[in-house]
Coordinates of C-alpha atoms in Angstrom, one line a residue:
Chain C
M1 CA -28.0 -10.9 8.1
Y2 CA -25.9 -8.3 9.9
T3 CA -27.6 -5.9 12.2
L4 CA -26.0 -2.6 13.0
S5 CA -25.3 -2.5 16.7
S6 CA -26.4 0.7 18.5
K7 CA -22.9 1.0 19.9
L8 CA -21.4 1.3 16.5
R9 CA -24.1 3.7 15.4
L10 CA -23.5 5.9 18.4
F11 CA -19.7 5.7 18.0
S12 CA -19.9 6.8 14.4
I13 CA -22.3 9.7 15.2
I14 CA -20.0 10.8 18.0
L15 CA -17.1 10.8 15.5
V16 CA -19.0 12.9 13.0
V17 CA -20.1 15.4 15.7
I18 CA -16.6 15.8 17.2
G19 CA -15.1 16.0 13.7
A20 CA -17.6 18.6 12.6
L21 CA -17.0 20.7 15.7
G22 CA -13.2 20.5 15.3
L23 CA -13.4 21.4 11.7
T24 CA -15.7 24.3 12.4
Y25 CA -13.1 25.5 14.9
G26 CA -10.5 25.1 12.2
F27 CA -12.4 27.3 9.8
L28 CA -13.2 29.9 12.4
S29 CA -9.6 30.1 13.8
A30 CA -8.1 30.6 10.3
P31 CA -6.9 34.2 10.0
K32 CA -9.0 36.6 8.0
T33 CA -6.6 39.5 7.3
I34 CA -2.9 40.2 7.0
E35 CA -3.1 41.8 10.4
D36 CA -4.2 38.5 12.0
V37 CA -1.2 36.8 10.4
K38 CA 1.2 39.5 11.7
E39 CA -0.2 39.1 15.2
M40 CA 0.3 35.3 15.0
A41 CA 3.8 35.7 13.7
A42 CA 4.6 38.1 16.5
H43 CA 3.4 35.5 19.0
D44 CA 5.5 32.9 17.3
A45 CA 8.5 35.1 17.5
H46 CA 8.1 35.5 21.2
G47 CA 7.8 31.8 21.5
G48 CA 11.3 31.4 20.1
G49 CA 12.7 32.3 16.8
H50 CA 10.0 30.7 14.7
G51 CA 9.2 34.0 13.1
D52 CA 12.7 34.3 11.7
V53 CA 12.4 30.9 10.0
K54 CA 9.2 32.0 8.4
A55 CA 10.6 35.3 7.2
T56 CA 13.5 33.5 5.4
S57 CA 11.4 30.8 3.9
G58 CA 9.1 33.4 2.5
D59 CA 11.7 34.3 -0.1
H60 CA 11.7 30.9 -1.8
A61 CA 8.0 31.0 -1.8
N62 CA 6.2 27.7 -2.5
E63 CA 6.4 27.1 -6.2
S64 CA 2.8 27.0 -6.9
H65 CA 2.2 30.3 -5.2
G66 CA 5.4 31.8 -6.5
T67 CA 3.9 33.9 -9.3
E68 CA 1.1 35.0 -7.0
T69 CA 3.6 36.3 -4.5
H70 CA 5.7 38.0 -7.1
G71 CA 2.6 39.6 -8.6
K72 CA 1.6 41.0 -5.2
E73 CA 5.1 42.1 -4.3
D74 CA 4.9 45.1 -6.6
A75 CA 1.7 46.3 -5.1
H76 CA 2.1 45.6 -1.4
G77 CA 5.9 45.6 -1.0
G78 CA 6.8 44.1 2.4
D79 CA 3.4 42.6 3.0
A80 CA 3.9 40.0 0.3
H81 CA 5.2 37.5 2.8
Y82 CA 2.3 37.9 5.2
E83 CA -0.1 37.8 2.3
H84 CA 1.5 34.5 1.3
T85 CA 1.2 33.1 4.8
L86 CA -2.3 34.3 5.1
H87 CA -3.3 32.3 2.0
Q88 CA -1.6 29.2 3.4
L89 CA -3.4 29.5 6.7
Q90 CA -6.7 30.1 5.1
N91 CA -6.1 27.1 3.0
K92 CA -5.3 24.9 6.0
P93 CA -8.9 23.8 7.0
W94 CA -9.9 23.4 3.4
A95 CA -6.9 21.3 2.6
A96 CA -7.5 19.2 5.8
L97 CA -11.1 18.7 4.7
Y98 CA -9.9 17.8 1.2
V99 CA -7.3 15.3 2.3
A100 CA -9.7 13.4 4.6
A101 CA -12.5 13.5 2.0
F102 CA -10.2 12.1 -0.7
F103 CA -8.6 9.5 1.6
F104 CA -11.9 7.9 2.5
F105 CA -13.2 8.2 -1.0
M106 CA -10.1 6.5 -2.4
I107 CA -10.6 3.6 0.0
A108 CA -14.1 3.0 -1.5
L109 CA -12.7 3.4 -5.0
G110 CA -9.8 1.0 -4.3
V111 CA -12.2 -1.6 -3.0
L112 CA -14.4 -1.1 -6.1
A113 CA -11.3 -1.8 -8.4
F114 CA -10.4 -4.8 -6.3
Y115 CA -14.0 -6.1 -6.5
A116 CA -14.0 -5.7 -10.3
I117 CA -10.7 -7.6 -10.5
Q118 CA -12.1 -10.5 -8.5
F119 CA -14.9 -10.8 -11.0
A120 CA -12.8 -10.3 -14.1
S121 CA -10.2 -12.8 -12.9
Q122 CA -12.9 -15.3 -11.7
A123 CA -11.1 -15.6 -8.4
G124 CA -12.2 -18.6 -6.5
W125 CA -11.1 -17.5 -3.0
S126 CA -12.8 -14.2 -2.6
P127 CA -16.6 -14.5 -3.2
V128 CA -17.2 -14.9 0.5
L129 CA -15.8 -11.4 0.9
F130 CA -18.0 -9.9 -1.8
R131 CA -20.6 -8.5 0.5
V132 CA -18.0 -6.8 2.6
M133 CA -16.6 -5.2 -0.6
E134 CA -20.0 -4.2 -1.8
A135 CA -20.7 -2.5 1.6
I136 CA -17.4 -0.6 1.5
T137 CA -18.1 0.6 -2.0
A138 CA -21.4 2.0 -0.7
Y139 CA -19.4 4.9 0.6
L140 CA -18.5 5.7 -3.1
V141 CA -21.7 7.5 -3.7
P142 CA -22.0 9.9 -0.7
G143 CA -18.2 10.2 -0.5
G144 CA -18.0 10.9 -4.2
I145 CA -20.7 13.6 -3.9
I146 CA -18.9 15.3 -1.0
L147 CA -15.6 15.2 -2.9
F148 CA -17.4 16.6 -6.0
V149 CA -18.8 19.5 -4.0
I150 CA -15.4 20.3 -2.6
L151 CA -13.8 20.1 -6.1
A152 CA -16.6 22.3 -7.5
L153 CA -16.0 24.9 -4.8
S154 CA -12.2 24.9 -5.5
G155 CA -12.6 24.7 -9.2
F156 CA -14.7 27.9 -9.1
H157 CA -12.3 29.6 -6.7
I158 CA -14.5 29.7 -3.6
N159 CA -11.2 28.8 -1.8
H160 CA -7.6 28.9 -2.7
L161 CA -6.9 25.2 -3.0
F162 CA -6.1 25.2 -6.7
V163 CA -3.9 28.0 -7.8
W164 CA -4.8 27.5 -11.4
A165 CA -8.4 28.3 -10.6
D166 CA -7.4 31.9 -9.6
P167 CA -7.8 34.1 -12.7
E168 CA -5.4 36.6 -11.3
V169 CA -2.7 34.1 -10.9
V170 CA -3.2 32.7 -14.4
A171 CA -3.1 36.2 -15.8
H172 CA 0.5 36.4 -14.6
D173 CA 1.6 32.9 -15.4
K174 CA 2.5 31.8 -18.8
L175 CA 2.7 28.1 -17.8
L176 CA -0.8 28.1 -16.4
Q177 CA -2.1 29.9 -19.4
G178 CA -0.6 27.1 -21.5
K179 CA -2.5 24.5 -19.4
A180 CA -5.7 26.5 -19.2
S181 CA -7.4 24.4 -21.9
W182 CA -7.2 21.4 -19.5
L183 CA -7.2 23.2 -16.1
N184 CA -10.2 25.4 -16.1
G185 CA -13.2 25.3 -13.8
G186 CA -15.9 24.1 -16.2
W187 CA -14.0 21.4 -17.9
F188 CA -12.5 20.3 -14.5
I189 CA -16.0 19.9 -13.0
F190 CA -17.3 18.2 -16.1
R191 CA -14.4 15.6 -15.9
A192 CA -15.0 15.0 -12.2
A193 CA -18.7 14.4 -12.8
F194 CA -17.9 12.1 -15.7
F195 CA -15.4 10.0 -13.7
L196 CA -17.5 9.8 -10.6
S197 CA -20.7 8.9 -12.4
G198 CA -18.9 6.2 -14.4
W199 CA -17.6 4.6 -11.2
M200 CA -21.0 4.9 -9.4
L201 CA -22.7 3.5 -12.4
Y202 CA -20.6 0.4 -12.3
R203 CA -21.0 0.1 -8.5
H204 CA -24.8 0.4 -8.9
F205 CA -25.0 -2.4 -11.5
A206 CA -22.5 -4.7 -9.9
V207 CA -24.4 -4.6 -6.6
K208 CA -27.7 -5.0 -8.4
Y209 CA -26.5 -8.1 -10.3
S210 CA -24.9 -9.6 -7.2
R211 CA -28.3 -9.4 -5.4
K212 CA -30.2 -10.8 -8.4
Q213 CA -27.7 -13.7 -8.7
D214 CA -28.6 -14.6 -5.1
E215 CA -32.2 -15.3 -6.2
D216 CA -31.2 -17.0 -9.4
T217 CA -30.6 -20.6 -8.4
A218 CA -30.9 -22.1 -11.9
G219 CA -28.2 -20.3 -13.9
N220 CA -25.4 -17.8 -13.9
K221 CA -27.0 -15.1 -16.0
W222 CA -26.4 -12.3 -13.6
Y223 CA -22.9 -13.5 -12.7
K224 CA -22.0 -13.4 -16.4
K225 CA -23.3 -9.9 -16.7
S226 CA -21.3 -8.9 -13.7
F227 CA -18.2 -10.4 -15.3
K228 CA -18.7 -8.4 -18.4
I229 CA -19.3 -5.1 -16.7
A230 CA -16.3 -5.7 -14.4
A231 CA -14.0 -6.1 -17.4
G232 CA -15.5 -3.0 -19.0
F233 CA -15.2 -1.1 -15.8
L234 CA -11.5 -2.0 -15.3
V235 CA -10.7 -0.5 -18.7
F236 CA -12.7 2.6 -17.9
F237 CA -11.2 2.8 -14.4
I238 CA -7.6 2.8 -15.4
Y239 CA -8.0 5.7 -17.8
T240 CA -10.2 7.7 -15.5
E241 CA -8.3 7.0 -12.3
S242 CA -5.1 8.2 -14.0
M243 CA -6.8 11.4 -15.2
A244 CA -8.5 11.9 -11.9
S245 CA -5.1 11.8 -10.2
W246 CA -3.8 14.5 -12.5
D247 CA -6.9 16.6 -11.8
W248 CA -7.5 16.1 -8.1
I249 CA -3.9 15.8 -6.8
M250 CA -1.3 16.6 -9.4
S251 CA -2.9 19.9 -10.3
F252 CA -2.3 21.2 -6.8
D253 CA 1.2 21.7 -8.2
P254 CA 0.3 22.8 -11.7
H255 CA 3.9 23.6 -12.6
W256 CA 5.0 20.1 -12.0
F257 CA 4.2 16.9 -13.8
S258 CA 5.0 13.2 -13.5
T259 CA 4.1 10.4 -15.9
L260 CA 3.7 7.6 -13.4
F261 CA 1.6 9.7 -11.0
G262 CA -1.6 7.9 -11.9
W263 CA -0.1 4.5 -11.1
Y264 CA 1.3 5.9 -7.9
V265 CA -2.1 7.1 -6.7
F266 CA -3.6 3.9 -7.8
A267 CA -1.2 1.8 -5.7
S268 CA -2.0 4.0 -2.7
L269 CA -5.8 3.6 -3.1
F270 CA -5.6 0.0 -3.9
V271 CA -3.6 -1.0 -0.8
S272 CA -5.8 1.2 1.4
G273 CA -8.9 -0.5 0.0
I274 CA -7.5 -4.0 0.5
T275 CA -6.5 -3.2 4.0
T276 CA -9.9 -1.9 4.8
I277 CA -11.5 -5.1 3.4
A278 CA -9.2 -7.1 5.7
L279 CA -10.0 -4.9 8.8
I280 CA -13.8 -5.0 8.3
T281 CA -13.7 -8.8 7.6
I282 CA -11.7 -9.4 10.7
Y283 CA -14.1 -7.2 12.7
L284 CA -17.2 -9.0 11.4
K285 CA -15.6 -12.4 11.9
S286 CA -14.7 -11.6 15.5
K287 CA -18.4 -10.7 16.1
G288 CA -19.4 -14.1 14.7
Y289 CA -21.1 -12.8 11.5
M290 CA -18.7 -14.4 9.0
D291 CA -17.9 -17.9 10.2
F292 CA -17.4 -19.0 6.6
V293 CA -14.3 -16.9 6.4
N294 CA -11.3 -18.9 7.5
N295 CA -7.8 -17.8 8.2
S296 CA -6.7 -18.6 4.6
H297 CA -8.9 -15.8 3.4
I298 CA -7.2 -13.5 5.9
H299 CA -3.9 -14.8 4.7
D300 CA -4.7 -14.0 1.1
L301 CA -5.8 -10.5 2.0
A302 CA -2.6 -10.0 4.0
K303 CA -0.6 -11.2 1.1
F304 CA -2.3 -8.6 -1.1
M305 CA -1.6 -5.9 1.6
F306 CA 2.1 -7.0 1.6
G307 CA 2.5 -7.2 -2.1
V308 CA 0.7 -3.9 -3.0
S309 CA 2.6 -2.1 -0.2
I310 CA 5.8 -3.1 -2.0
F311 CA 4.2 -2.1 -5.3
W312 CA 3.4 1.3 -3.9
T313 CA 7.0 1.6 -2.6
Y314 CA 8.3 0.6 -6.0
L315 CA 6.3 3.4 -7.6
W316 CA 7.1 5.9 -4.9
F317 CA 10.8 5.2 -5.3
S318 CA 10.7 5.2 -9.1
Q319 CA 9.2 8.6 -9.1
F320 CA 11.5 10.0 -6.5
M321 CA 14.7 8.4 -7.7
L322 CA 14.2 9.4 -11.4
I323 CA 13.6 13.0 -10.4
W324 CA 16.3 13.1 -7.8
Y325 CA 18.8 11.5 -10.1
S326 CA 18.3 13.9 -13.1
N327 CA 17.7 16.8 -10.8
I328 CA 16.0 19.0 -13.5
P329 CA 15.0 22.2 -11.7
E330 CA 11.4 22.3 -13.0
E331 CA 10.7 18.8 -11.7
V332 CA 12.8 18.6 -8.6
T333 CA 11.2 21.5 -6.7
Y334 CA 8.4 19.1 -5.9
F335 CA 10.6 17.0 -3.8
I336 CA 12.8 19.9 -2.5
T337 CA 9.7 21.5 -0.8
R338 CA 8.7 18.1 0.6
I339 CA 12.1 17.2 1.9
E340 CA 12.8 20.7 3.4
D341 CA 9.4 21.3 4.9
Y342 CA 7.9 17.8 5.3
K343 CA 11.0 15.7 6.2
L344 CA 9.3 13.6 8.9
P345 CA 6.0 12.9 7.1
F346 CA 7.8 12.4 3.8
F347 CA 10.2 9.8 5.0
G348 CA 8.0 8.6 7.8
M349 CA 5.4 7.4 5.4
V350 CA 8.0 5.2 3.6
V351 CA 8.7 3.5 6.9
M352 CA 5.0 3.1 7.6
N353 CA 4.0 2.0 4.1
F354 CA 7.1 -0.1 3.3
V355 CA 9.5 -1.1 6.1
F356 CA 6.8 -1.9 8.6
P357 CA 4.5 -4.1 6.4
L358 CA 7.6 -5.7 4.8
L359 CA 8.9 -6.9 8.1
V360 CA 5.6 -7.7 9.8
L361 CA 3.7 -9.4 6.9
M362 CA 6.6 -11.3 5.5
N363 CA 6.1 -14.4 7.7
S364 CA 3.5 -16.7 6.4
D365 CA 2.3 -17.6 9.9
Y366 CA 1.9 -14.0 11.0
K367 CA -0.4 -13.3 8.0
R368 CA -3.0 -15.7 9.6
I369 CA -2.9 -14.0 13.0
N370 CA -5.8 -11.5 13.2
W371 CA -4.3 -9.0 15.6
F372 CA -1.1 -9.0 13.5
V373 CA -3.0 -8.1 10.4
V374 CA -5.1 -5.5 12.2
M375 CA -1.9 -3.9 13.6
A376 CA -0.2 -3.8 10.1
G377 CA -3.5 -2.6 8.6
V378 CA -3.8 0.3 10.9
I379 CA -0.2 1.4 10.3
I380 CA -0.7 1.0 6.5
L381 CA -3.9 3.1 6.6
C382 CA -2.2 5.8 8.7
G383 CA 0.7 5.7 6.3
H384 CA -1.5 6.3 3.3
Y385 CA -3.2 9.1 5.0
V386 CA 0.2 10.7 5.4
D387 CA 0.9 9.9 1.8
I388 CA -2.1 11.9 0.6
F389 CA -1.2 14.6 3.1
N390 CA 2.2 14.8 1.5
M391 CA 0.8 15.1 -1.9
I392 CA -1.6 17.9 -1.2
M393 CA -0.4 19.9 1.8
P394 CA 2.9 21.3 0.4
A395 CA 1.1 23.0 -2.5
T396 CA -1.7 24.3 -0.4
V397 CA -0.4 25.2 3.0
G398 CA 3.4 24.9 2.4
E399 CA 5.5 25.3 5.4
S400 CA 2.5 26.2 7.6
W401 CA 1.5 22.6 7.9
F402 CA 0.6 20.9 11.1
I403 CA -1.3 17.8 12.0
G404 CA -3.5 19.4 14.7
V405 CA -7.1 19.8 15.7
T406 CA -8.2 20.7 12.1
E407 CA -6.6 17.8 10.4
I408 CA -7.6 15.2 13.0
S409 CA -11.1 16.5 13.1
A410 CA -11.5 16.2 9.4
V411 CA -10.3 12.6 9.6
L412 CA -12.8 11.8 12.4
L413 CA -15.6 13.4 10.6
F414 CA -15.1 11.3 7.5
L415 CA -14.2 8.2 9.5
G416 CA -17.6 8.4 11.3
L417 CA -19.4 8.9 8.1
F418 CA -17.5 6.1 6.4
L419 CA -18.2 3.6 9.3
F420 CA -21.9 4.6 9.4
I421 CA -22.4 4.2 5.7
V422 CA -20.4 1.0 5.4
F423 CA -22.0 -0.8 8.3
K424 CA -25.4 0.4 7.4
A425 CA -24.8 -1.0 3.9
L426 CA -23.8 -4.3 5.5
T427 CA -27.3 -4.7 6.9
K428 CA -28.9 -4.5 3.4
A429 CA -28.0 -8.0 2.2
P430 CA -27.0 -11.4 3.6
L431 CA -23.2 -11.5 4.3
L432 CA -22.8 -14.6 2.0
A433 CA -23.3 -14.0 -1.7
K434 CA -24.9 -17.4 -2.0
G435 CA -25.8 -17.3 -5.8
N436 CA -22.2 -16.9 -6.9
P437 CA -20.9 -19.9 -8.8
Y438 CA -17.6 -19.8 -7.0
I439 CA -19.1 -19.6 -3.5
E440 CA -18.6 -23.2 -2.6
E441 CA -15.0 -23.2 -3.7
S442 CA -14.5 -20.0 -1.8
K443 CA -16.1 -21.4 1.4
H444 CA -13.7 -24.3 1.3
F445 CA -10.7 -22.2 0.2
H446 CA -7.7 -23.4 1.9
Y447 CA -4.1 -22.4 1.5
Chain U
M1 CA 23.4 -53.6 8.4
A2 CA 20.9 -55.6 6.5
S3 CA 17.3 -54.5 7.1
K4 CA 14.0 -55.5 5.6
V5 CA 11.7 -53.0 3.9
I6 CA 8.4 -53.4 2.1
H7 CA 7.8 -51.5 -1.2
A8 CA 4.1 -51.0 -1.7
L9 CA 3.1 -49.5 -5.1
Y10 CA 0.0 -47.5 -5.7
T11 CA -1.4 -46.0 -8.9
D12 CA -3.5 -43.2 -7.5
D13 CA -2.5 -40.3 -5.3
D14 CA -5.8 -40.3 -3.3
V15 CA -5.3 -44.0 -2.5
L16 CA -1.7 -43.3 -1.5
M17 CA -2.8 -40.5 0.9
D18 CA -5.3 -42.8 2.5
A19 CA -2.7 -45.6 2.8
V20 CA -0.2 -43.2 4.4
K21 CA -2.8 -42.3 7.0
Q22 CA -3.6 -45.9 7.7
V23 CA 0.0 -47.0 7.9
R24 CA 0.7 -44.2 10.4
A25 CA -2.3 -45.0 12.4
E26 CA -0.9 -48.6 12.7
H27 CA 2.4 -47.1 13.9
Y28 CA 4.5 -48.6 11.1
H29 CA 7.4 -46.5 10.1
I30 CA 7.4 -45.0 6.6
E31 CA 10.9 -44.7 5.4
E32 CA 10.2 -42.8 2.2
V33 CA 7.5 -42.1 -0.4
Y34 CA 8.4 -41.8 -4.0
T35 CA 5.9 -40.0 -6.3
P36 CA 6.1 -38.8 -9.9
F37 CA 4.7 -35.3 -9.0
P38 CA 4.1 -33.3 -5.8
V39 CA 1.1 -34.7 -4.0
H40 CA -0.6 -31.8 -2.1
G41 CA -0.8 -32.5 1.6
L42 CA 1.4 -35.6 1.6
D43 CA 3.9 -33.9 3.8
K44 CA 1.2 -33.1 6.3
V45 CA -0.2 -36.6 6.5
M46 CA 3.3 -38.1 6.7
G47 CA 3.9 -35.7 9.6
L48 CA 7.0 -34.1 8.1
A49 CA 8.4 -31.0 9.8
P50 CA 7.8 -27.8 7.8
T51 CA 10.8 -26.5 5.8
R52 CA 13.0 -23.8 7.1
L53 CA 14.2 -22.8 3.6
A54 CA 12.3 -19.5 3.7
I55 CA 14.0 -18.5 6.9
T56 CA 17.5 -19.2 5.4
A57 CA 16.4 -17.1 2.3
F58 CA 15.6 -14.2 4.5
M59 CA 19.0 -14.3 6.2
Y60 CA 20.8 -14.7 2.9
G61 CA 18.9 -11.6 1.7
C62 CA 20.1 -9.7 4.8
V63 CA 23.7 -10.8 3.9
G64 CA 23.2 -9.6 0.3
L65 CA 22.0 -6.2 1.5
T66 CA 24.9 -5.8 3.9
V67 CA 27.4 -6.8 1.1
A68 CA 25.8 -4.2 -1.2
I69 CA 25.9 -1.4 1.4
T70 CA 29.5 -2.2 2.6
M71 CA 30.8 -2.5 -1.0
M72 CA 29.3 0.7 -2.3
N73 CA 30.1 2.7 0.9
Y74 CA 33.7 1.7 0.6
I75 CA 34.1 2.2 -3.2
M76 CA 32.0 5.3 -3.7
I77 CA 32.2 7.2 -0.4
E78 CA 35.3 6.1 1.5
D79 CA 37.9 5.0 -1.0
W80 CA 37.6 7.5 -3.8
P81 CA 34.8 10.0 -3.4
Q82 CA 34.8 11.5 -6.8
N83 CA 32.4 14.1 -8.1
I84 CA 30.5 12.1 -10.8
G85 CA 28.0 14.3 -12.5
G86 CA 27.4 16.4 -9.4
K87 CA 26.1 13.5 -7.3
P88 CA 26.8 14.1 -3.6
S89 CA 29.5 11.6 -2.4
F90 CA 30.0 13.1 1.0
S91 CA 28.1 10.4 2.9
Y92 CA 26.3 7.2 2.0
I93 CA 22.8 8.5 2.8
E94 CA 23.2 11.5 0.5
N95 CA 23.8 9.4 -2.5
M96 CA 21.7 6.5 -1.4
P97 CA 18.9 6.6 -4.0
A98 CA 21.5 5.9 -6.7
F99 CA 22.6 2.8 -4.8
V100 CA 19.1 1.3 -4.2
P101 CA 18.9 -0.6 -7.5
I102 CA 22.1 -2.4 -6.6
M103 CA 21.1 -3.0 -3.0
F104 CA 17.8 -4.5 -4.2
E105 CA 19.4 -6.7 -6.8
L106 CA 22.1 -8.0 -4.6
T107 CA 19.5 -8.8 -1.9
V108 CA 17.5 -10.8 -4.4
F109 CA 20.6 -12.4 -5.9
F110 CA 21.9 -13.6 -2.5
A111 CA 18.5 -14.7 -1.2
A112 CA 17.7 -16.6 -4.4
H113 CA 21.0 -18.3 -5.2
L114 CA 22.1 -19.2 -1.7
M115 CA 18.7 -20.6 -1.0
V116 CA 18.8 -22.8 -4.1
I117 CA 22.3 -24.0 -3.2
T118 CA 21.0 -24.7 0.3
F119 CA 18.2 -26.7 -1.2
Y120 CA 20.6 -28.7 -3.3
M121 CA 22.8 -29.4 -0.3
R122 CA 20.0 -30.3 2.0
S123 CA 18.4 -32.6 -0.5
K124 CA 21.7 -34.0 -1.7
L125 CA 21.4 -33.1 -5.3
W126 CA 24.4 -32.7 -7.6
P127 CA 25.2 -33.4 -11.3
F128 CA 26.8 -36.8 -11.1
K129 CA 24.8 -38.1 -8.2
E130 CA 23.5 -41.6 -8.6
A131 CA 19.8 -41.8 -8.7
E132 CA 18.1 -43.3 -5.7
N133 CA 15.0 -44.3 -7.5
P134 CA 13.9 -47.8 -6.3
D135 CA 11.5 -48.4 -9.2
V136 CA 11.6 -46.6 -12.6
R137 CA 7.8 -46.5 -12.7
T138 CA 7.7 -44.0 -9.8
T139 CA 8.8 -41.3 -12.2
D140 CA 6.0 -42.0 -14.5
D141 CA 2.7 -43.1 -13.1
H142 CA 3.3 -45.1 -9.9
F143 CA 3.6 -44.1 -6.3
L144 CA 5.8 -46.1 -4.0
M145 CA 5.7 -46.3 -0.2
E146 CA 8.7 -47.8 1.5
V147 CA 7.8 -49.1 5.0
D148 CA 10.3 -50.4 7.5
A149 CA 9.6 -54.1 8.2
S150 CA 12.5 -55.2 10.3
H151 CA 10.7 -55.9 13.5
H152 CA 7.3 -56.8 12.2
D153 CA 5.6 -59.9 11.0
L154 CA 5.9 -59.8 7.2
D155 CA 2.6 -61.6 6.4
T156 CA 0.4 -59.3 8.5
M157 CA 2.1 -56.3 7.1
T158 CA 1.8 -57.5 3.5
S159 CA -1.9 -58.3 3.9
F160 CA -2.4 -54.9 5.7
L161 CA -0.7 -53.0 2.9
S162 CA -2.6 -54.8 0.2
N163 CA -5.8 -53.8 2.0
T164 CA -4.8 -50.2 1.7
G165 CA -5.1 -50.5 -2.0
A166 CA -1.5 -51.3 -3.0
V167 CA -1.3 -52.8 -6.5
E168 CA 2.1 -54.5 -5.9
I169 CA 4.0 -55.4 -2.7
K170 CA 7.7 -56.4 -2.6
V171 CA 9.8 -57.3 0.3
I172 CA 13.3 -55.9 -0.1
D173 CA 16.5 -56.8 1.7
K174 CA 18.5 -53.6 2.0
Q175 CA 22.2 -54.0 2.3
E176 CA 23.0 -50.4 3.3
D177 CA 21.1 -47.3 4.0
N178 CA 21.4 -45.1 0.9
H179 CA 20.3 -41.9 2.7

């Protein structure tokens, strides 16, 4: 049995407190009125020409806010630009919160999908890691509830995150009117509740059956049940994950659409989940709790990290290249705003998520060295945070983005919460799922 | 130079693995082992050095990538930078996404084919090569271990090998080394 060390408990509580304080600061320091923005812009101008840049970029207003700006322009005249910047800056702490909430939730979801795949494919190597996976998916419930609350707040326009949720914007926007039958608050919230409850339901029963199988020494009744629900879940998951990615990420840019978006988000959450499994397994092994895990298991996880990183890149590039190549104005604005305003994060994440793991994890020997896998894993996780950042920020804060106190605090807040819940869940059951029919094979797994 | 070798035949891969371990523990020199299929772990117990084929493949891949980049940079950017459908041909990086499929394919092509050819050359395989098989049964259901017997007492070696589970033992006079 794993016992939560007081150090780790304190560490995660400190993270949550620091994160909450920083995020509160982020919310408080966001400008309230247009006058605040003007004052900030004046300060920036003194600092050195930054105000000019903002003034020019105000003209090609971020696409998703475009109609809003034009609508206001008639009424307020010259204040339209400041109004636009005000909305971006007010969105900033919300978007930071949302990116971090989604990022940690997607790790739990990715692990859940990986767990189901291990059951459905009857993998012989992974059962020794099942308890780690079950513990990581424990974050699915609280993380999912937090995400749901944020989505509900945005879906009913408590904040400006989703432009389609603003009735005033929709009133002036033919395209959003056309999509209103899908993108409206009530239906949006209902879908979110449906997806989340479906995933949580699978998680609940999978863990329950896994515990029951531990006590069932005679047969494989609970294992077989788990196999069946895993197969059912995977079918449910691939539909709902795809739709969730339209709802929770693609609808930040409601004028834009991409057909492989669901797969792209899936690759991102899948590789983050696998990386987290590897990191937590290596941590527990280093503390002496998982002596039945050998370096062949780490090798297999590292192979998955390597392969899915390349899969992610394949999808990222396929989406980018098809849109870049055909250059259709209604599609390409998505990448134009990203390349103009987010050059470093947009291309930096390709280096972090592709070039780095490609070169580091290619060698078979390196995949067995713990610190190598940890280093690659940390870079991959940071890279996928930047990936989510790139998907959400351009549509919510536009050119006013910055990875500062607010963003880092939001990550720390959820990191603390994630660590606390996951390691708390690890104490709930023995670390070896001893009833699993493949456990002996897995213990002796050797590559 | 004439040399003596012993051919010990086995009918089971587990017995063969054990025999290899015992022979190596006695410090006899195993010239070669012929098996009808890959026996997992045989290279390890024989103490063979790991292959470096993967490293060559990586380098061949780098060559392929370089070839692709140099070729397209010369053709599309330097030699005749035409405007084809509005694609920017002012510099390589501007039009790079369009070149990536070719860069990828040439990397894979070079890595795969040159590695295969390296494998053929290193293992001396070609279409009209004379087969080196000492006993036709080793391609079907027998395993053959060839042990160097030049400086050993033949009787002790024979009895030792038959104790390791060999079903048949032959002493062979080799006229020339066929490696």
